[in-house]
């Protein structure tokens, strides 16, 4: 994967005409709770990605293997709010949508108090 190709993808992520949708997953929600950040903060993290944030130690991008899905899923890691974030995105061009399946603290399950936040999240969303 060339830096130019990665930059082309990042340019789409930065394009304000593309709406960013962050999945309402447990890890994404708990990240917001743990860091007292907002959904808009997570969107800003995605909009601020750089070529240096691209994960190069795995097959990246990868085909979307979810049922009835097509396209490529791209993986990034970025430092924000004094934490490393794991970010997994996909662009749906024909709808001008950026889908973020993941935008959470990397290895969040090893964070202090994760179980407490998990219990609280389960009570609310369980």
PDB file of C-alpha atoms in Angstrom:
ATOM      1  CA  UNK A   1       0.000   0.000   0.000  1.00  0.00           C
ATOM      2  CA  UNK A   2       1.517   3.310  -1.054  1.00  0.00           C
ATOM      3  CA  UNK A   3       1.378   6.485   0.999  1.00  0.00           C
ATOM      4  CA  UNK A   4      -0.379   8.192  -1.923  1.00  0.00           C
ATOM      5  CA  UNK A   5      -3.171   5.591  -1.873  1.00  0.00           C
ATOM      6  CA  UNK A   6      -3.518   5.915   1.885  1.00  0.00           C
ATOM      7  CA  UNK A   7      -3.638   9.705   1.558  1.00  0.00           C
ATOM      8  CA  UNK A   8      -6.386   9.454  -1.067  1.00  0.00           C
ATOM      9  CA  UNK A   9      -8.489   7.490   1.427  1.00  0.00           C
ATOM     10  CA  UNK A  10      -7.691   9.932   4.245  1.00  0.00           C
ATOM     11  CA  UNK A  11      -8.764  12.818   2.008  1.00  0.00           C
ATOM     12  CA  UNK A  12     -12.206  11.206   1.849  1.00  0.00           C
ATOM     13  CA  UNK A  13     -12.264  10.907   5.653  1.00  0.00           C
ATOM     14  CA  UNK A  14     -11.499  14.635   5.890  1.00  0.00           C
ATOM     15  CA  UNK A  15     -14.136  15.611   3.330  1.00  0.00           C
ATOM     16  CA  UNK A  16     -17.011  17.341   5.181  1.00  0.00           C
ATOM     17  CA  UNK A  17     -19.565  16.286   2.549  1.00  0.00           C
ATOM     18  CA  UNK A  18     -19.164  12.721   3.853  1.00  0.00           C
ATOM     19  CA  UNK A  19     -21.238  12.048   6.956  1.00  0.00           C
ATOM     20  CA  UNK A  20     -19.485  10.052   9.692  1.00  0.00           C
ATOM     21  CA  UNK A  21     -21.506   7.359  11.435  1.00  0.00           C
ATOM     22  CA  UNK A  22     -19.888   5.754  14.468  1.00  0.00           C
ATOM     23  CA  UNK A  23     -21.375   2.412  15.390  1.00  0.00           C
ATOM     24  CA  UNK A  24     -22.962   2.331  18.823  1.00  0.00           C
ATOM     25  CA  UNK A  25     -20.777  -0.525  20.053  1.00  0.00           C
ATOM     26  CA  UNK A  26     -19.955  -1.286  23.644  1.00  0.00           C
ATOM     27  CA  UNK A  27     -16.263  -0.340  23.264  1.00  0.00           C
ATOM     28  CA  UNK A  28     -17.069   2.908  21.459  1.00  0.00           C
ATOM     29  CA  UNK A  29     -19.585   3.891  24.169  1.00  0.00           C
ATOM     30  CA  UNK A  30     -17.295   2.909  27.042  1.00  0.00           C
ATOM     31  CA  UNK A  31     -14.474   4.948  25.516  1.00  0.00           C
ATOM     32  CA  UNK A  32     -16.716   8.020  25.576  1.00  0.00           C
ATOM     33  CA  UNK A  33     -17.675   7.322  29.178  1.00  0.00           C
ATOM     34  CA  UNK A  34     -14.139   6.605  30.382  1.00  0.00           C
ATOM     35  CA  UNK A  35     -12.643   9.707  28.773  1.00  0.00           C
ATOM     36  CA  UNK A  36     -15.739  11.912  29.121  1.00  0.00           C
ATOM     37  CA  UNK A  37     -15.616  12.710  25.428  1.00  0.00           C
ATOM     38  CA  UNK A  38     -18.431  13.083  22.925  1.00  0.00           C
ATOM     39  CA  UNK A  39     -19.420  11.410  19.716  1.00  0.00           C
ATOM     40  CA  UNK A  40     -18.206  14.585  17.980  1.00  0.00           C
ATOM     41  CA  UNK A  41     -14.785  14.094  19.609  1.00  0.00           C
ATOM     42  CA  UNK A  42     -14.614  10.609  18.095  1.00  0.00           C
ATOM     43  CA  UNK A  43     -15.597  12.014  14.696  1.00  0.00           C
ATOM     44  CA  UNK A  44     -12.816  14.598  15.026  1.00  0.00           C
ATOM     45  CA  UNK A  45     -10.292  11.829  15.705  1.00  0.00           C
ATOM     46  CA  UNK A  46     -11.325  10.162  12.454  1.00  0.00           C
ATOM     47  CA  UNK A  47     -11.229  13.435  10.512  1.00  0.00           C
ATOM     48  CA  UNK A  48      -7.687  14.102  11.822  1.00  0.00           C
ATOM     49  CA  UNK A  49      -6.127  10.781  10.748  1.00  0.00           C
ATOM     50  CA  UNK A  50      -2.811  10.905   8.885  1.00  0.00           C
ATOM     51  CA  UNK A  51      -0.822   8.468   6.775  1.00  0.00           C
ATOM     52  CA  UNK A  52       1.339   7.788   9.850  1.00  0.00           C
ATOM     53  CA  UNK A  53      -1.755   6.474  11.690  1.00  0.00           C
ATOM     54  CA  UNK A  54      -2.345   3.753   9.075  1.00  0.00           C
ATOM     55  CA  UNK A  55      -1.727   0.247  10.481  1.00  0.00           C
ATOM     56  CA  UNK A  56       0.913  -1.406   8.321  1.00  0.00           C
ATOM     57  CA  UNK A  57       1.433  -4.664  10.240  1.00  0.00           C
ATOM     58  CA  UNK A  58      -1.652  -6.441   8.908  1.00  0.00           C
ATOM     59  CA  UNK A  59      -3.502  -6.898   5.654  1.00  0.00           C
ATOM     60  CA  UNK A  60      -4.883  -3.407   5.342  1.00  0.00           C
ATOM     61  CA  UNK A  61      -7.344  -2.580   3.948  1.00  0.00           C
ATOM     62  CA  UNK A  62      -9.390  -5.782   4.133  1.00  0.00           C
ATOM     63  CA  UNK A  63     -12.556  -6.873   2.392  1.00  0.00           C
ATOM     64  CA  UNK A  64     -15.660  -6.371   4.503  1.00  0.00           C
ATOM     65  CA  UNK A  65     -16.676  -9.887   5.498  1.00  0.00           C
ATOM     66  CA  UNK A  66     -19.973  -9.004   7.166  1.00  0.00           C
ATOM     67  CA  UNK A  67     -23.079 -10.461   5.584  1.00  0.00           C
ATOM     68  CA  UNK A  68     -24.418  -8.434   2.640  1.00  0.00           C
ATOM     69  CA  UNK A  69     -21.511  -5.964   2.803  1.00  0.00           C
ATOM     70  CA  UNK A  70     -19.023  -5.050   0.099  1.00  0.00           C
ATOM     71  CA  UNK A  71     -16.019  -2.763   0.053  1.00  0.00           C
ATOM     72  CA  UNK A  72     -12.848  -2.308   2.038  1.00  0.00           C
ATOM     73  CA  UNK A  73     -12.336  -1.779   5.758  1.00  0.00           C
ATOM     74  CA  UNK A  74      -9.334   0.356   6.723  1.00  0.00           C
ATOM     75  CA  UNK A  75      -7.476   0.162  10.063  1.00  0.00           C
ATOM     76  CA  UNK A  76      -5.735   2.991  11.910  1.00  0.00           C
ATOM     77  CA  UNK A  77      -4.248   3.686  15.335  1.00  0.00           C
ATOM     78  CA  UNK A  78      -4.060   7.254  16.580  1.00  0.00           C
ATOM     79  CA  UNK A  79      -3.004   8.942  19.796  1.00  0.00           C
ATOM     80  CA  UNK A  80      -5.725  11.197  21.232  1.00  0.00           C
ATOM     81  CA  UNK A  81      -6.832  12.195  24.728  1.00  0.00           C
ATOM     82  CA  UNK A  82      -3.599  10.612  26.071  1.00  0.00           C
ATOM     83  CA  UNK A  83      -4.701   7.194  24.795  1.00  0.00           C
ATOM     84  CA  UNK A  84      -4.047   5.077  21.735  1.00  0.00           C
ATOM     85  CA  UNK A  85      -7.225   4.657  19.687  1.00  0.00           C
ATOM     86  CA  UNK A  86      -8.101   1.730  17.443  1.00  0.00           C
ATOM     87  CA  UNK A  87     -10.054   2.938  14.428  1.00  0.00           C
ATOM     88  CA  UNK A  88     -11.755   0.818  11.789  1.00  0.00           C
ATOM     89  CA  UNK A  89     -13.515   2.643   8.953  1.00  0.00           C
ATOM     90  CA  UNK A  90     -15.240   2.028   5.665  1.00  0.00           C
ATOM     91  CA  UNK A  91     -16.424   4.512   3.064  1.00  0.00           C
ATOM     92  CA  UNK A  92     -19.705   3.994   1.274  1.00  0.00           C
ATOM     93  CA  UNK A  93     -19.173   6.311  -1.713  1.00  0.00           C
ATOM     94  CA  UNK A  94     -22.586   6.074  -3.309  1.00  0.00           C
ATOM     95  CA  UNK A  95     -24.138   7.422  -0.093  1.00  0.00           C
ATOM     96  CA  UNK A  96     -21.231   9.707   0.902  1.00  0.00           C
ATOM     97  CA  UNK A  97     -20.999   8.013   4.287  1.00  0.00           C
ATOM     98  CA  UNK A  98     -18.006   7.095   6.415  1.00  0.00           C
ATOM     99  CA  UNK A  99     -18.820   4.193   8.716  1.00  0.00           C
ATOM    100  CA  UNK A 100     -16.649   3.792  11.813  1.00  0.00           C
ATOM    101  CA  UNK A 101     -17.096   0.328  13.217  1.00  0.00           C
ATOM    102  CA  UNK A 102     -14.433   1.097  15.829  1.00  0.00           C
ATOM    103  CA  UNK A 103     -13.185   4.317  17.362  1.00  0.00           C
ATOM    104  CA  UNK A 104     -12.172   3.308  20.849  1.00  0.00           C
ATOM    105  CA  UNK A 105      -9.244   2.999  23.198  1.00  0.00           C
ATOM    106  CA  UNK A 106      -6.932   0.324  21.840  1.00  0.00           C
ATOM    107  CA  UNK A 107      -7.087  -2.792  24.049  1.00  0.00           C
ATOM    108  CA  UNK A 108      -9.718  -1.075  26.164  1.00  0.00           C
ATOM    109  CA  UNK A 109     -10.483  -4.301  28.004  1.00  0.00           C
ATOM    110  CA  UNK A 110      -7.128  -3.927  29.826  1.00  0.00           C
ATOM    111  CA  UNK A 111      -7.858  -0.397  31.079  1.00  0.00           C
ATOM    112  CA  UNK A 112      -8.297   0.236  34.792  1.00  0.00           C
ATOM    113  CA  UNK A 113     -11.981   0.218  35.761  1.00  0.00           C
ATOM    114  CA  UNK A 114     -13.016  -1.258  32.415  1.00  0.00           C
ATOM    115  CA  UNK A 115     -15.160  -3.862  34.198  1.00  0.00           C
ATOM    116  CA  UNK A 116     -16.959  -1.137  36.132  1.00  0.00           C
ATOM    117  CA  UNK A 117     -17.716   0.772  32.925  1.00  0.00           C
ATOM    118  CA  UNK A 118     -18.752  -2.477  31.273  1.00  0.00           C
ATOM    119  CA  UNK A 119     -21.197  -3.227  34.090  1.00  0.00           C
ATOM    120  CA  UNK A 120     -22.643   0.294  33.843  1.00  0.00           C
ATOM    121  CA  UNK A 121     -22.932   0.008  30.073  1.00  0.00           C
ATOM    122  CA  UNK A 122     -24.651  -3.376  30.394  1.00  0.00           C
ATOM    123  CA  UNK A 123     -27.161  -1.925  32.849  1.00  0.00           C
ATOM    124  CA  UNK A 124     -28.007   0.884  30.424  1.00  0.00           C
ATOM    125  CA  UNK A 125     -27.870  -0.977  27.110  1.00  0.00           C
ATOM    126  CA  UNK A 126     -28.117  -4.605  28.249  1.00  0.00           C
TER     127      UNK A 126
END
